[in-house]
C-alpha cells in the first residue's frame, strides 16, 4: 500500500488529499498540520474551509484511507510520498521584502523530513514556490540525509477556489517536474501512477523541475494579466461612454483570445495572484531582467489603481465626503462560492472608506465577523502565516459592523458597494432596499452584478464598473 503524507491542511492540502483518497482507495493518505484546531476541524462535521462538494468527499473517505493528524513525525517517517503544502508568504522585511517568497516554513518542513526519515522518500512541492526552490530543498535534504535517498518533485497546484473539487476530479492538466536522472524519472513515474488512477495519461505532463515551478507562476501571471487588461479598458470605457461588457464580449469571441477571465471588476484577489507575480518580479530582478520585472509589475499596479479608483468614485459621488455615512458592503470574500478573504479587494476598499471616516456595515454569506475584523486590522501579507503566528485578537475596527442579512446591512445606508459576485445579490429585492435607505441612494457595483438601468428606474444613482456613467457621476469627476 502506497502511503502518502501531506504537510499542511489548508486550501491546497485538504481538498487535494481528500480527492486522492477518494480516487485511490488502495492509497493511505494522512494530512498533518501543526495547528491542532485546524486538524480538529477536519475531523469534525464542520470543515475549516468552505468548498462546494468537499464535505461529501471527506465524509466518504475519512477514517477509511483518509486521516487528519497532528502527529507529524510519525506519519512522515511512515510515508513513501510526502506532499509539502505549507505557507510561502511574501517577505515583509529583509532581503527582497515586499516581493520575495518567505521560505521559512518550507525550510523547517524539509529539515524535519530529513530528521525523521528512516527510508527513501519522494518529496513533492505542492505549495507555490519560487523557481529553484527545489534545488535549495534538495541541498538541505541531501546534506542531512544520513544515507537516505530523497527525490524532489514539483507538482504545482492549479485549483480555482469555488470549483476546487470539480478541478481535481477533472483537471485541465497535472504537471509533474522532476530531475532528469534515472532516480528522478522513477520518482516522477511513482507520482504519475497515483494520478493516473483517474486522470487520463495525456493530461499528465512531465517536465524538468524548473519548468514545473515556473509554469505555475507564469499561469497565474497570465490570468491576472487578463483581469488587469480588461480593468484597464474599463477605465477607458467610463471615460468614453463605451460599455466594458460589450467590449469584453466582442474581444472574447475571438477564438485566439477566448471569453474567460474578461469580467471587469473592482480588482482581483485571492492568495496567489499578487503573491506569485511579486515573486516572478523578484526572480526576474535577481536574474538581471529589469524590463521583464517591470512588465509584470504593471499587472499589480493596474489592480491597485482599480481599487483606489473605485473608492474615489464612491467618495466623489457622495458630495466628496463619506464621513459618518453608513455604507453597506455586500460581499467580502475575494470571489463567490468561497469563504476565502485573502487579498480580497474588499479589504482595500473598506480601508479606503474608513480612511474617510465612513461607517461600514458588511454582509457576506460565508465570511465570519471575526475574519472580517482580523482582515481589516492586519498588516499586508500577515494573513499568509500560520494562525498561531498571526497577530492575536486585533482591536476591532469600531466603525465596522457585520450582519447576517443584506437587508439589515443596507438599512439607513447612504450607499451600497457590491464587492463579491455572490449569486444571491442578483436576486435581492432592490426596491425594498431602496425604500429603507437615505436619499439620494447610491449603488456602486464593483462586480457588475445588477442591471444598472433597472436600478435607475427604482431610483438609485448607479455606478457600474466600465459602464456608461450616470449624469450625476459625470458632474462629480473622480480624481485619483
mmCIF file of C-alpha atoms in Angstrom, residues 10-17 19 49 51 126 156-169 171 173 216 220 223 271-273 334-335:
data_model
loop_
_atom_site.group_PDB
_atom_site.id
_atom_site.type_symbol
_atom_site.label_atom_id
_atom_site.label_comp_id
_atom_site.label_asym_id
_atom_site.label_seq_id
_atom_site.Cartn_x
_atom_site.Cartn_y
_atom_site.Cartn_z
ATOM 1 C CA UNK A 10 -5.069 24.291 4.191
ATOM 2 C CA UNK A 11 -6.889 25.167 0.960
ATOM 3 C CA UNK A 12 -4.455 23.089 -1.108
ATOM 4 C CA UNK A 13 -3.564 20.134 1.120
ATOM 5 C CA UNK A 14 -7.066 19.346 2.398
ATOM 6 C CA UNK A 15 -9.059 19.125 -0.851
ATOM 7 C CA UNK A 16 -6.216 17.608 -2.919
ATOM 8 C CA UNK A 17 -5.573 14.804 -0.459
ATOM 9 C CA UNK A 19 -9.714 13.601 -3.711
ATOM 10 C CA UNK A 49 -12.821 25.599 4.679
ATOM 11 C CA UNK A 51 -15.660 24.444 -0.892
ATOM 12 C CA UNK A 126 2.738 21.420 -3.687
ATOM 13 C CA UNK A 156 2.125 22.654 -8.653
ATOM 14 C CA UNK A 157 -1.467 23.275 -7.731
ATOM 15 C CA UNK A 158 -3.814 24.675 -10.400
ATOM 16 C CA UNK A 159 -7.014 24.692 -8.339
ATOM 17 C CA UNK A 160 -9.503 27.511 -8.530
ATOM 18 C CA UNK A 161 -11.359 28.108 -5.284
ATOM 19 C CA UNK A 162 -15.084 27.612 -5.548
ATOM 20 C CA UNK A 163 -14.548 24.865 -8.152
ATOM 21 C CA UNK A 164 -11.637 23.022 -6.497
ATOM 22 C CA UNK A 165 -13.332 19.617 -6.266
ATOM 23 C CA UNK A 166 -14.511 19.780 -9.870
ATOM 24 C CA UNK A 167 -10.981 20.847 -10.912
ATOM 25 C CA UNK A 168 -9.458 17.923 -9.023
ATOM 26 C CA UNK A 169 -11.906 15.388 -10.465
ATOM 27 C CA UNK A 171 -8.117 18.704 -14.232
ATOM 28 C CA UNK A 173 -3.583 19.067 -16.698
ATOM 29 C CA UNK A 216 2.704 27.775 -12.019
ATOM 30 C CA UNK A 220 -1.155 32.832 -12.557
ATOM 31 C CA UNK A 223 -4.580 35.005 -15.664
ATOM 32 C CA UNK A 271 -3.936 34.127 -2.082
ATOM 33 C CA UNK A 272 -1.934 33.574 -5.250
ATOM 34 C CA UNK A 273 -2.135 36.179 -7.968
ATOM 35 C CA UNK A 334 -12.459 37.639 -2.965
ATOM 36 C CA UNK A 335 -14.915 35.805 -5.232
#
